[in-house]
Amino acid sequence: MSAPNKSYDPVEVEALKPEEIERMRDEALAAFAAADTLDALQEAKVAHTGGTSPLALANREIGALPPQAKAEAGKRVGMARGAVSKALAARQAELEAERDARVLVEEAVDVTLPHDRTPAGARHPLTTFMERVADVFVAMGYEVAEGPEVEAEWFNFDALNFTPDHPARQMQDTFFVQGPQGADAGGESGVVLRTHTSPVQARALLERREPPVYIVCPGRVYRTDELDATHTPVFHQIELLAVDEGLTMADLKGTLDHMVQALFGADMKTRLRPNYFPFTEPSAEMDMVCYVCRGESVGNPDRPCRTCGSEGWIELGGCGMVNPKVLTACGVDPQKYSGFAFGFGIERMLMFRHNVEDMRDMVEGDVRFTRPFGMEI
Ligand code: FA5
């Protein structure tokens, strides 16, 4: 075993000479100062403080020195490494501050600039309201049914017990797409734009055959009416049909009351007035208590109501017990089954529900009308 090298002089170890350590430190400081981006600084950091950097290698040399030389060399290297770490942290902070300041300028948003984004669209209040009405019945177990808007004259009229010479079949009332009309047609059926949602009654009965049938049918209908404050040639109806054993007018009345209470409030009620529809017998016009004055304008000149004309009631639409002739035409035994139906206009209902004075506002597509209804999708 050789004797310890008592005369070892650390100055003679090349990597640990003071001027060498200073050179390593100065090179590191110069590299950090020269780094003008955070990426460049990262490269300089690896080169001058990483595991294979000159100072790290010099640090490793210390372990091989004799004990009496370790302290001095360790101090020298430690001070150099401390100065390098400090310079690195300072430059890092400097470059980060520069970057943050630059990002603030480059990514600044001028909130005063006029925006050019297309506003989000929303469905028309007629559509959302029609769905809300249908939902009242879906919650009671009714199914939503649909039928074509271009409809066979037979479904729109004949199946519903309209006689061949019924005035509704005339060109003045109905848009004919094709073919014969009524009495002059020699029994042939033409094609019409459906004038009401009632043909879906016939379709539902023929498709299902065996009651019970409980359907609700919202949809678009067409009539040759002029566009004015209370009419439009294209409008929407919602139709209800229930066919089962033992249904009576009391079921119809109870269903109507439930609907107006669900849509307009718990204290709402309806009344029926005699009327005529070929496809219901007996038939009635259904009214509900005025949504706005709740009947308080009647006989009260101090509190006139524009919505109901101070009559206290608003007309909703038509209803009745399904005519046995319609049941027979659709293959349902009227001895065993009975049914009720009603249908009303969505535009008129939306008008008095929201105090809309002119129906034209609903159909002209002006967003100033639809916007207050919100952005329901
Ligand atoms: C019918 O259309 C029947 N099918 C309703 C029915 C169904 C009765 C089931 C019995 C059983 P009417 O022609 O009255 O009925 O129209 C019903 C509703 O449609 C009217 O009360 C009205 O609110 C609305 N309506 C009718 N014509 C127009 C129009 N041109 N513009 C907007 N709404 C209209």
mmCIF file of C-alpha atoms and ligand atoms in Angstrom:
data_model
loop_
_atom_site.group_PDB
_atom_site.id
_atom_site.type_symbol
_atom_site.label_atom_id
_atom_site.label_comp_id
_atom_site.label_asym_id
_atom_site.label_seq_id
_atom_site.Cartn_x
_atom_site.Cartn_y
_atom_site.Cartn_z
ATOM 1 C CA MET A 1 0.000 0.000 0.000
ATOM 2 C CA SER A 2 1.498 3.390 -0.983
ATOM 3 C CA ALA A 3 1.916 6.176 1.587
ATOM 4 C CA PRO A 4 -0.591 9.087 1.464
ATOM 5 C CA ASN A 5 0.570 11.970 -0.673
ATOM 6 C CA LYS A 6 1.194 14.409 2.149
ATOM 7 C CA SER A 7 2.930 16.888 -0.156
ATOM 8 C CA TYR A 8 -0.055 17.086 -2.569
ATOM 9 C CA ASP A 9 -0.585 20.624 -3.873
ATOM 10 C CA PRO A 10 -4.146 21.316 -5.113
ATOM 11 C CA VAL A 11 -2.872 24.141 -7.260
ATOM 12 C CA GLU A 12 -1.318 21.485 -9.403
ATOM 13 C CA VAL A 13 -4.695 19.835 -10.169
ATOM 14 C CA GLU A 14 -5.513 21.613 -13.430
ATOM 15 C CA ALA A 15 -9.304 21.769 -13.093
ATOM 16 C CA LEU A 16 -9.171 23.214 -9.613
ATOM 17 C CA LYS A 17 -6.691 26.023 -10.168
ATOM 18 C CA PRO A 18 -8.216 29.370 -9.058
ATOM 19 C CA GLU A 19 -7.877 30.940 -12.483
ATOM 20 C CA GLU A 20 -9.528 27.867 -14.077
ATOM 21 C CA ILE A 21 -12.489 28.072 -11.704
ATOM 22 C CA GLU A 22 -12.785 31.805 -12.399
ATOM 23 C CA ARG A 23 -12.696 31.190 -16.125
ATOM 24 C CA MET A 24 -15.471 28.573 -15.814
ATOM 25 C CA ARG A 25 -17.568 30.967 -13.721
ATOM 26 C CA ASP A 26 -16.985 33.900 -16.099
ATOM 27 C CA GLU A 27 -17.851 31.825 -19.144
ATOM 28 C CA ALA A 28 -21.093 30.783 -17.481
ATOM 29 C CA LEU A 29 -21.965 34.369 -16.548
ATOM 30 C CA ALA A 30 -21.174 35.567 -20.068
ATOM 31 C CA ALA A 31 -23.321 32.814 -21.606
ATOM 32 C CA PHE A 32 -26.266 33.744 -19.384
ATOM 33 C CA ALA A 33 -25.895 37.413 -20.191
ATOM 34 C CA ALA A 34 -25.737 36.619 -23.920
ATOM 35 C CA ALA A 35 -28.884 34.426 -23.827
ATOM 36 C CA ASP A 36 -31.656 36.632 -25.215
ATOM 37 C CA THR A 37 -34.502 34.115 -25.031
ATOM 38 C CA LEU A 38 -35.678 31.668 -22.409
ATOM 39 C CA ASP A 39 -34.792 28.799 -24.764
ATOM 40 C CA ALA A 40 -31.241 30.088 -25.199
ATOM 41 C CA LEU A 41 -30.946 30.493 -21.438
ATOM 42 C CA GLN A 42 -32.077 26.903 -20.980
ATOM 43 C CA GLU A 43 -29.290 25.732 -23.311
ATOM 44 C CA ALA A 44 -26.716 27.838 -21.407
ATOM 45 C CA LYS A 45 -28.037 26.435 -18.139
ATOM 46 C CA VAL A 46 -27.486 22.850 -19.292
ATOM 47 C CA ALA A 47 -24.029 23.698 -20.601
ATOM 48 C CA HIS A 48 -22.824 25.508 -17.448
ATOM 49 C CA THR A 49 -24.699 23.892 -14.557
ATOM 50 C CA GLY A 50 -25.591 20.434 -15.923
ATOM 51 C CA GLY A 51 -23.986 17.161 -14.820
ATOM 52 C CA THR A 52 -21.195 17.375 -17.444
ATOM 53 C CA SER A 53 -20.555 21.121 -17.164
ATOM 54 C CA PRO A 54 -16.928 22.176 -16.319
ATOM 55 C CA LEU A 55 -17.927 23.340 -12.822
ATOM 56 C CA ALA A 56 -19.770 20.061 -12.075
ATOM 57 C CA LEU A 57 -16.746 18.086 -13.230
ATOM 58 C CA ALA A 58 -14.433 20.283 -11.111
ATOM 59 C CA ASN A 59 -16.712 19.682 -8.151
ATOM 60 C CA ARG A 60 -16.293 15.971 -8.655
ATOM 61 C CA GLU A 61 -12.508 16.320 -8.605
ATOM 62 C CA ILE A 62 -12.699 17.615 -5.030
ATOM 63 C CA GLY A 63 -13.563 14.177 -3.717
ATOM 64 C CA ALA A 64 -10.248 12.808 -4.988
ATOM 65 C CA LEU A 65 -8.178 15.448 -3.157
ATOM 66 C CA PRO A 66 -6.372 14.761 0.129
ATOM 67 C CA PRO A 67 -8.330 16.041 3.149
ATOM 68 C CA GLN A 68 -6.137 19.087 3.787
ATOM 69 C CA ALA A 69 -6.737 20.355 0.219
ATOM 70 C CA LYS A 70 -10.464 19.622 0.078
ATOM 71 C CA ALA A 71 -11.634 22.621 2.135
ATOM 72 C CA GLU A 72 -9.945 25.286 0.074
ATOM 73 C CA ALA A 73 -10.860 23.767 -3.276
ATOM 74 C CA GLY A 74 -14.429 23.105 -2.105
ATOM 75 C CA LYS A 75 -14.802 26.722 -1.029
ATOM 76 C CA ARG A 76 -13.490 27.999 -4.344
ATOM 77 C CA VAL A 77 -15.734 25.764 -6.438
ATOM 78 C CA GLY A 78 -18.753 26.337 -4.156
ATOM 79 C CA MET A 79 -18.427 30.100 -4.445
ATOM 80 C CA ALA A 80 -18.142 29.885 -8.216
ATOM 81 C CA ARG A 81 -21.207 27.640 -8.447
ATOM 82 C CA GLY A 82 -23.171 29.941 -6.130
ATOM 83 C CA ALA A 83 -22.343 32.951 -8.312
ATOM 84 C CA VAL A 84 -23.416 30.980 -11.413
ATOM 85 C CA SER A 85 -26.774 29.943 -9.833
ATOM 86 C CA LYS A 86 -27.480 33.494 -8.762
ATOM 87 C CA ALA A 87 -26.700 34.892 -12.200
ATOM 88 C CA LEU A 88 -28.859 32.203 -13.807
ATOM 89 C CA ALA A 89 -31.853 32.989 -11.558
ATOM 90 C CA ALA A 90 -31.473 36.722 -12.171
ATOM 91 C CA ARG A 91 -31.328 36.295 -15.959
ATOM 92 C CA GLN A 92 -34.253 33.861 -15.855
ATOM 93 C CA ALA A 93 -36.359 36.417 -13.952
ATOM 94 C CA GLU A 94 -35.314 39.162 -16.360
ATOM 95 C CA LEU A 95 -36.229 37.161 -19.473
ATOM 96 C CA GLU A 96 -39.551 35.998 -17.955
ATOM 97 C CA ALA A 97 -40.494 39.578 -17.155
ATOM 98 C CA GLU A 98 -39.626 40.598 -20.723
ATOM 99 C CA ARG A 99 -41.748 37.754 -22.099
ATOM 100 C CA ASP A 100 -44.741 38.639 -19.884
ATOM 101 C CA ALA A 101 -44.572 42.266 -20.925
ATOM 102 C CA ARG A 102 -44.384 41.260 -24.596
ATOM 103 C CA VAL A 103 -47.341 38.844 -24.285
ATOM 104 C CA LEU A 104 -49.437 41.535 -22.651
ATOM 105 C CA VAL A 105 -48.815 43.812 -25.616
ATOM 106 C CA GLU A 106 -49.125 41.148 -28.325
ATOM 107 C CA GLU A 107 -52.260 39.493 -26.925
ATOM 108 C CA ALA A 108 -54.042 42.626 -25.805
ATOM 109 C CA VAL A 109 -57.779 42.711 -26.602
ATOM 110 C CA ASP A 110 -59.341 46.012 -27.466
ATOM 111 C CA VAL A 111 -62.740 45.651 -25.845
ATOM 112 C CA THR A 112 -63.903 48.882 -27.437
ATOM 113 C CA LEU A 113 -63.672 47.522 -31.002
ATOM 114 C CA PRO A 114 -67.074 46.828 -32.637
ATOM 115 C CA HIS A 115 -67.639 43.034 -32.702
ATOM 116 C CA ASP A 116 -68.503 41.249 -35.917
ATOM 117 C CA ARG A 117 -69.556 37.863 -34.594
ATOM 118 C CA THR A 118 -72.744 36.355 -35.941
ATOM 119 C CA PRO A 119 -75.175 36.263 -33.034
ATOM 120 C CA ALA A 120 -76.311 32.808 -31.944
ATOM 121 C CA GLY A 121 -79.671 31.855 -33.384
ATOM 122 C CA ALA A 122 -82.664 30.570 -31.486
ATOM 123 C CA ARG A 123 -85.795 28.726 -32.393
ATOM 124 C CA HIS A 124 -88.910 30.752 -33.106
ATOM 125 C CA PRO A 125 -91.236 31.290 -30.120
ATOM 126 C CA LEU A 126 -94.036 29.627 -32.098
ATOM 127 C CA THR A 127 -91.994 26.415 -32.283
ATOM 128 C CA THR A 128 -90.958 26.396 -28.640
ATOM 129 C CA PHE A 129 -94.471 27.268 -27.467
ATOM 130 C CA MET A 130 -96.007 24.539 -29.637
ATOM 131 C CA GLU A 131 -93.606 22.029 -28.098
ATOM 132 C CA ARG A 132 -94.484 23.240 -24.621
ATOM 133 C CA VAL A 133 -98.180 22.634 -25.324
ATOM 134 C CA ALA A 134 -97.435 19.163 -26.724
ATOM 135 C CA ASP A 135 -95.353 18.390 -23.622
ATOM 136 C CA VAL A 136 -98.408 18.943 -21.405
ATOM 137 C CA PHE A 137 -100.032 15.982 -23.152
ATOM 138 C CA VAL A 138 -96.892 13.877 -23.424
ATOM 139 C CA ALA A 139 -96.719 14.134 -19.621
ATOM 140 C CA MET A 140 -100.242 12.648 -19.529
ATOM 141 C CA GLY A 141 -99.202 9.683 -21.664
ATOM 142 C CA TYR A 142 -100.150 10.983 -25.136
ATOM 143 C CA GLU A 143 -97.926 10.186 -28.101
ATOM 144 C CA VAL A 144 -96.814 12.844 -30.585
ATOM 145 C CA ALA A 145 -98.125 12.000 -34.084
ATOM 146 C CA GLU A 146 -97.243 13.605 -37.390
ATOM 147 C CA GLY A 147 -98.854 13.755 -40.787
ATOM 148 C CA PRO A 148 -97.912 15.224 -44.185
ATOM 149 C CA GLU A 149 -98.529 18.891 -44.935
ATOM 150 C CA VAL A 150 -99.271 17.990 -48.550
ATOM 151 C CA GLU A 151 -102.279 15.816 -47.846
ATOM 152 C CA ALA A 152 -104.786 13.709 -49.792
ATOM 153 C CA GLU A 153 -108.105 15.504 -50.136
ATOM 154 C CA TRP A 154 -109.648 12.304 -48.772
ATOM 155 C CA PHE A 155 -107.849 12.558 -45.409
ATOM 156 C CA ASN A 156 -108.303 16.314 -45.125
ATOM 157 C CA PHE A 157 -112.037 16.245 -45.931
ATOM 158 C CA ASP A 158 -113.772 12.940 -46.858
ATOM 159 C CA ALA A 159 -112.529 10.834 -43.945
ATOM 160 C CA LEU A 160 -113.618 13.664 -41.648
ATOM 161 C CA ASN A 161 -117.210 13.637 -42.951
ATOM 162 C CA PHE A 162 -116.966 16.821 -45.015
ATOM 163 C CA THR A 163 -119.639 16.465 -47.693
ATOM 164 C CA PRO A 164 -118.472 16.741 -51.319
ATOM 165 C CA ASP A 165 -120.074 20.195 -51.606
ATOM 166 C CA HIS A 166 -118.762 21.554 -48.309
ATOM 167 C CA PRO A 167 -117.619 25.189 -48.850
ATOM 168 C CA ALA A 168 -114.236 24.530 -47.174
ATOM 169 C CA ARG A 169 -113.299 22.438 -50.224
ATOM 170 C CA GLN A 170 -113.528 25.400 -52.560
ATOM 171 C CA MET A 171 -110.416 26.955 -54.094
ATOM 172 C CA GLN A 172 -111.313 30.151 -52.158
ATOM 173 C CA ASP A 173 -110.607 28.384 -48.875
ATOM 174 C CA THR A 174 -108.114 25.636 -49.652
ATOM 175 C CA PHE A 175 -104.815 25.492 -51.550
ATOM 176 C CA PHE A 176 -105.199 22.648 -54.052
ATOM 177 C CA VAL A 177 -101.910 21.134 -55.172
ATOM 178 C CA GLN A 178 -103.489 18.797 -57.606
ATOM 179 C CA GLY A 179 -106.733 17.517 -58.931
ATOM 180 C CA PRO A 180 -110.386 17.334 -58.322
ATOM 181 C CA GLN A 181 -112.406 19.030 -55.643
ATOM 182 C CA GLY A 182 -115.536 17.765 -53.969
ATOM 183 C CA ALA A 183 -118.851 17.334 -55.745
ATOM 184 C CA ASP A 184 -117.564 17.921 -59.309
ATOM 185 C CA ALA A 185 -114.757 15.440 -58.962
ATOM 186 C CA GLY A 186 -116.711 12.275 -59.627
ATOM 187 C CA GLY A 187 -115.532 10.622 -56.417
ATOM 188 C CA GLU A 188 -111.829 11.137 -57.088
ATOM 189 C CA SER A 189 -109.513 12.553 -54.446
ATOM 190 C CA GLY A 190 -107.203 15.486 -55.082
ATOM 191 C CA VAL A 191 -104.177 16.700 -53.166
ATOM 192 C CA VAL A 192 -104.290 19.754 -50.872
ATOM 193 C CA LEU A 193 -102.106 21.659 -48.460
ATOM 194 C CA ARG A 194 -103.775 20.474 -45.269
ATOM 195 C CA THR A 195 -106.149 23.100 -43.895
ATOM 196 C CA HIS A 196 -106.033 21.753 -40.331
ATOM 197 C CA THR A 197 -104.255 19.080 -38.284
ATOM 198 C CA SER A 198 -107.434 16.949 -38.077
ATOM 199 C CA PRO A 199 -106.432 14.600 -40.963
ATOM 200 C CA VAL A 200 -103.851 13.194 -38.543
ATOM 201 C CA GLN A 201 -106.847 11.864 -36.557
ATOM 202 C CA ALA A 202 -107.861 9.683 -39.504
ATOM 203 C CA ARG A 203 -104.288 8.631 -40.213
ATOM 204 C CA ALA A 204 -103.661 7.665 -36.575
ATOM 205 C CA LEU A 205 -106.849 5.581 -36.398
ATOM 206 C CA LEU A 206 -106.125 3.827 -39.694
ATOM 207 C CA GLU A 207 -102.533 3.148 -38.763
ATOM 208 C CA ARG A 208 -103.290 1.787 -35.313
ATOM 209 C CA ARG A 209 -106.727 0.287 -35.920
ATOM 210 C CA GLU A 210 -107.271 -0.971 -32.404
ATOM 211 C CA PRO A 211 -107.840 1.722 -29.758
ATOM 212 C CA PRO A 212 -106.885 2.920 -27.213
ATOM 213 C CA VAL A 213 -105.402 5.824 -29.196
ATOM 214 C CA TYR A 214 -104.090 8.905 -27.409
ATOM 215 C CA ILE A 215 -102.218 11.271 -29.694
ATOM 216 C CA VAL A 216 -101.236 14.918 -29.882
ATOM 217 C CA CYS A 217 -100.340 16.418 -33.231
ATOM 218 C CA PRO A 218 -98.628 19.818 -33.545
ATOM 219 C CA GLY A 219 -98.059 21.076 -37.073
ATOM 220 C CA ARG A 220 -98.239 23.643 -39.840
ATOM 221 C CA VAL A 221 -101.439 24.179 -41.810
ATOM 222 C CA TYR A 222 -102.484 26.344 -44.772
ATOM 223 C CA ARG A 223 -105.571 28.333 -45.737
ATOM 224 C CA THR A 224 -106.202 30.902 -48.450
ATOM 225 C CA ASP A 225 -106.630 33.631 -45.836
ATOM 226 C CA GLU A 226 -105.150 37.102 -46.363
ATOM 227 C CA LEU A 227 -102.300 38.066 -44.036
ATOM 228 C CA ASP A 228 -103.717 40.555 -41.537
ATOM 229 C CA ALA A 229 -103.599 41.284 -37.799
ATOM 230 C CA THR A 230 -105.453 38.087 -36.855
ATOM 231 C CA HIS A 231 -104.936 35.773 -39.865
ATOM 232 C CA THR A 232 -102.063 34.285 -41.789
ATOM 233 C CA PRO A 233 -102.222 31.855 -44.717
ATOM 234 C CA VAL A 234 -99.623 29.611 -43.065
ATOM 235 C CA PHE A 235 -100.171 28.970 -39.378
ATOM 236 C CA HIS A 236 -99.879 26.266 -36.732
ATOM 237 C CA GLN A 237 -102.406 24.123 -34.960
ATOM 238 C CA ILE A 238 -102.205 21.508 -32.276
ATOM 239 C CA GLU A 239 -104.661 18.648 -32.397
ATOM 240 C CA LEU A 240 -105.581 16.160 -29.716
ATOM 241 C CA LEU A 241 -107.344 12.838 -30.229
ATOM 242 C CA ALA A 242 -108.347 10.274 -27.617
ATOM 243 C CA VAL A 243 -110.285 7.117 -28.573
ATOM 244 C CA ASP A 244 -110.997 4.495 -25.959
ATOM 245 C CA GLU A 245 -113.877 2.661 -24.312
ATOM 246 C CA GLY A 246 -116.236 4.848 -22.338
ATOM 247 C CA LEU A 247 -114.833 8.327 -23.099
ATOM 248 C CA THR A 248 -117.342 11.178 -22.613
ATOM 249 C CA MET A 249 -117.591 14.979 -22.855
ATOM 250 C CA ALA A 250 -116.559 15.068 -19.171
ATOM 251 C CA ASP A 251 -113.161 13.606 -20.150
ATOM 252 C CA LEU A 252 -112.856 16.246 -22.871
ATOM 253 C CA LYS A 253 -113.701 19.056 -20.458
ATOM 254 C CA GLY A 254 -111.312 17.749 -17.802
ATOM 255 C CA THR A 255 -108.490 17.483 -20.351
ATOM 256 C CA LEU A 256 -109.088 21.039 -21.589
ATOM 257 C CA ASP A 257 -109.114 22.404 -18.030
ATOM 258 C CA HIS A 258 -105.878 20.594 -17.261
ATOM 259 C CA MET A 259 -104.252 22.031 -20.383
ATOM 260 C CA VAL A 260 -105.143 25.677 -19.663
ATOM 261 C CA GLN A 261 -104.119 25.290 -16.025
ATOM 262 C CA ALA A 262 -100.766 23.809 -17.038
ATOM 263 C CA LEU A 263 -100.154 26.605 -19.550
ATOM 264 C CA PHE A 264 -101.763 29.646 -17.964
ATOM 265 C CA GLY A 265 -102.094 29.049 -14.212
ATOM 266 C CA ALA A 266 -103.946 27.032 -11.588
ATOM 267 C CA ASP A 267 -107.092 29.171 -11.495
ATOM 268 C CA MET A 268 -107.804 28.890 -15.235
ATOM 269 C CA LYS A 269 -110.933 27.213 -16.549
ATOM 270 C CA THR A 270 -112.663 26.608 -19.854
ATOM 271 C CA ARG A 271 -116.219 26.687 -21.145
ATOM 272 C CA LEU A 272 -117.829 25.018 -24.141
ATOM 273 C CA ARG A 273 -120.251 26.675 -26.577
ATOM 274 C CA PRO A 274 -122.229 24.680 -29.148
ATOM 275 C CA ASN A 275 -120.737 24.716 -32.626
ATOM 276 C CA TYR A 276 -120.569 22.529 -35.712
ATOM 277 C CA PHE A 277 -117.712 20.493 -37.194
ATOM 278 C CA PRO A 278 -118.490 17.626 -39.577
ATOM 279 C CA PHE A 279 -116.054 15.303 -37.791
ATOM 280 C CA THR A 280 -117.266 15.795 -34.210
ATOM 281 C CA GLU A 281 -120.742 15.247 -32.781
ATOM 282 C CA PRO A 282 -121.611 17.035 -30.584
ATOM 283 C CA SER A 283 -119.174 19.843 -31.410
ATOM 284 C CA ALA A 284 -118.220 22.873 -29.403
ATOM 285 C CA GLU A 285 -116.154 26.017 -29.454
ATOM 286 C CA MET A 286 -113.853 26.107 -26.438
ATOM 287 C CA ASP A 287 -113.105 29.329 -24.561
ATOM 288 C CA MET A 288 -110.869 29.954 -21.594
ATOM 289 C CA VAL A 289 -111.076 32.654 -18.949
ATOM 290 C CA CYS A 290 -109.221 35.744 -20.166
ATOM 291 C CA TYR A 291 -105.594 35.322 -19.229
ATOM 292 C CA VAL A 292 -105.121 39.070 -18.752
ATOM 293 C CA CYS A 293 -108.199 40.364 -16.857
ATOM 294 C CA ARG A 294 -109.380 37.012 -15.462
ATOM 295 C CA GLY A 295 -112.972 38.099 -16.184
ATOM 296 C CA GLU A 296 -112.760 41.250 -14.099
ATOM 297 C CA SER A 297 -113.341 43.554 -17.070
ATOM 298 C CA VAL A 298 -116.847 42.210 -17.662
ATOM 299 C CA GLY A 299 -119.395 44.962 -16.947
ATOM 300 C CA ASN A 300 -116.580 47.104 -15.536
ATOM 301 C CA PRO A 301 -116.014 50.158 -17.783
ATOM 302 C CA ASP A 302 -113.245 51.379 -15.457
ATOM 303 C CA ARG A 303 -111.145 48.339 -16.284
ATOM 304 C CA PRO A 304 -111.507 47.564 -19.991
ATOM 305 C CA CYS A 305 -109.511 44.614 -21.374
ATOM 306 C CA ARG A 306 -108.166 44.739 -24.926
ATOM 307 C CA THR A 307 -107.244 41.050 -24.954
ATOM 308 C CA CYS A 308 -110.785 39.728 -24.573
ATOM 309 C CA GLY A 309 -112.697 42.889 -25.582
ATOM 310 C CA SER A 310 -114.014 42.947 -21.981
ATOM 311 C CA GLU A 311 -115.893 39.712 -22.580
ATOM 312 C CA GLY A 312 -113.967 37.783 -19.923
ATOM 313 C CA TRP A 313 -113.394 34.798 -22.226
ATOM 314 C CA ILE A 314 -110.992 34.031 -25.066
ATOM 315 C CA GLU A 315 -111.796 31.637 -27.887
ATOM 316 C CA LEU A 316 -109.223 28.854 -28.174
ATOM 317 C CA GLY A 317 -110.471 26.541 -30.928
ATOM 318 C CA GLY A 318 -112.843 23.717 -31.753
ATOM 319 C CA CYS A 319 -113.568 20.421 -30.053
ATOM 320 C CA GLY A 320 -116.111 17.662 -29.687
ATOM 321 C CA MET A 321 -116.782 13.939 -29.488
ATOM 322 C CA VAL A 322 -115.410 12.130 -32.537
ATOM 323 C CA ASN A 323 -118.278 11.607 -34.995
ATOM 324 C CA PRO A 324 -119.140 7.857 -35.186
ATOM 325 C CA LYS A 325 -119.032 8.241 -39.000
ATOM 326 C CA VAL A 326 -115.326 9.137 -38.722
ATOM 327 C CA LEU A 327 -114.692 6.130 -36.481
ATOM 328 C CA THR A 328 -116.449 3.888 -39.006
ATOM 329 C CA ALA A 329 -114.554 5.398 -41.971
ATOM 330 C CA CYS A 330 -111.317 4.624 -40.096
ATOM 331 C CA GLY A 331 -112.272 1.039 -39.216
ATOM 332 C CA VAL A 332 -113.066 1.613 -35.529
ATOM 333 C CA ASP A 333 -116.257 0.138 -34.040
ATOM 334 C CA PRO A 334 -118.339 3.111 -32.743
ATOM 335 C CA GLN A 335 -120.491 0.705 -30.665
ATOM 336 C CA LYS A 336 -117.473 -0.206 -28.601
ATOM 337 C CA TYR A 337 -115.349 2.939 -28.685
ATOM 338 C CA SER A 338 -115.883 6.643 -28.337
ATOM 339 C CA GLY A 339 -113.446 9.514 -28.537
ATOM 340 C CA PHE A 340 -112.903 13.215 -28.165
ATOM 341 C CA ALA A 341 -110.790 15.639 -30.139
ATOM 342 C CA PHE A 342 -109.821 19.264 -30.122
ATOM 343 C CA GLY A 343 -107.684 21.593 -32.172
ATOM 344 C CA PHE A 344 -106.615 25.198 -31.832
ATOM 345 C CA GLY A 345 -104.340 27.781 -33.380
ATOM 346 C CA ILE A 346 -100.910 28.295 -31.866
ATOM 347 C CA GLU A 347 -100.495 31.854 -33.258
ATOM 348 C CA ARG A 348 -103.689 33.055 -31.594
ATOM 349 C CA MET A 349 -102.733 31.406 -28.317
ATOM 350 C CA LEU A 350 -99.253 32.955 -28.390
ATOM 351 C CA MET A 351 -100.849 36.327 -29.230
ATOM 352 C CA PHE A 352 -102.960 36.607 -26.150
ATOM 353 C CA ARG A 353 -100.445 34.849 -23.916
ATOM 354 C CA HIS A 354 -97.839 37.514 -24.735
ATOM 355 C CA ASN A 355 -100.060 40.481 -25.614
ATOM 356 C CA VAL A 356 -99.020 40.450 -29.274
ATOM 357 C CA GLU A 357 -101.373 42.768 -31.125
ATOM 358 C CA ASP A 358 -100.553 41.905 -34.714
ATOM 359 C CA MET A 359 -100.044 38.366 -36.060
ATOM 360 C CA ARG A 360 -97.871 39.747 -38.876
ATOM 361 C CA ASP A 361 -95.111 40.386 -36.313
ATOM 362 C CA MET A 362 -94.908 36.634 -35.751
ATOM 363 C CA VAL A 363 -94.388 35.686 -39.361
ATOM 364 C CA GLU A 364 -92.203 38.468 -40.722
ATOM 365 C CA GLY A 365 -88.987 37.114 -39.179
ATOM 366 C CA ASP A 366 -87.862 40.341 -37.507
ATOM 367 C CA VAL A 367 -85.531 39.493 -34.604
ATOM 368 C CA ARG A 368 -86.793 42.532 -32.700
ATOM 369 C CA PHE A 369 -89.966 40.513 -32.197
ATOM 370 C CA THR A 370 -88.352 37.187 -31.328
ATOM 371 C CA ARG A 371 -85.459 38.423 -29.162
ATOM 372 C CA PRO A 372 -87.538 39.218 -26.040
ATOM 373 C CA PHE A 373 -88.660 35.579 -26.012
ATOM 374 C CA GLY A 374 -85.080 34.578 -25.190
ATOM 375 C CA MET A 375 -82.640 32.192 -26.780
ATOM 376 C CA GLU A 376 -84.390 28.899 -26.090
ATOM 377 C CA ILE A 377 -82.950 26.206 -28.341
HETATM 378 C C1 FA5 B 1 -110.392 23.539 -37.055
HETATM 379 O O1 FA5 B 1 -109.422 23.735 -37.772
HETATM 380 C C2 FA5 B 1 -110.707 22.183 -36.535
HETATM 381 N N1 FA5 B 1 -109.910 21.211 -37.218
HETATM 382 C C3 FA5 B 1 -110.513 22.144 -35.017
HETATM 383 C C4 FA5 B 1 -111.090 20.911 -34.388
HETATM 384 C C5 FA5 B 1 -110.255 19.851 -34.097
HETATM 385 C C6 FA5 B 1 -112.421 20.832 -34.051
HETATM 386 C C7 FA5 B 1 -110.776 18.699 -33.509
HETATM 387 C C8 FA5 B 1 -112.968 19.709 -33.480
HETATM 388 C C9 FA5 B 1 -112.109 18.651 -33.185
HETATM 389 P P1 FA5 B 1 -111.061 26.044 -36.966
HETATM 390 O O2 FA5 B 1 -111.249 26.249 -38.402
HETATM 391 O O3 FA5 B 1 -111.990 26.788 -36.057
HETATM 392 O O4 FA5 B 1 -111.095 24.533 -36.493
HETATM 393 O O5 FA5 B 1 -109.567 26.467 -36.601
HETATM 394 C C10 FA5 B 1 -109.048 26.257 -35.321
HETATM 395 C C11 FA5 B 1 -108.182 27.449 -34.884
HETATM 396 O O6 FA5 B 1 -107.193 27.743 -35.842
HETATM 397 C C12 FA5 B 1 -108.939 28.757 -34.737
HETATM 398 O O7 FA5 B 1 -109.598 28.839 -33.505
HETATM 399 C C13 FA5 B 1 -107.834 29.755 -34.828
HETATM 400 O O8 FA5 B 1 -107.176 29.884 -33.584
HETATM 401 C C14 FA5 B 1 -106.863 29.120 -35.767
HETATM 402 N N2 FA5 B 1 -106.926 29.719 -37.118
HETATM 403 C C15 FA5 B 1 -107.850 29.495 -38.078
HETATM 404 N N3 FA5 B 1 -107.568 30.195 -39.187
HETATM 405 C C16 FA5 B 1 -106.422 30.878 -38.927
HETATM 406 C C17 FA5 B 1 -105.579 31.770 -39.670
HETATM 407 N N4 FA5 B 1 -105.820 32.098 -40.938
HETATM 408 N N5 FA5 B 1 -104.488 32.298 -39.077
HETATM 409 C C18 FA5 B 1 -104.186 31.941 -37.801
HETATM 410 N N6 FA5 B 1 -104.917 31.106 -37.042
HETATM 411 C C19 FA5 B 1 -106.027 30.568 -37.591
#
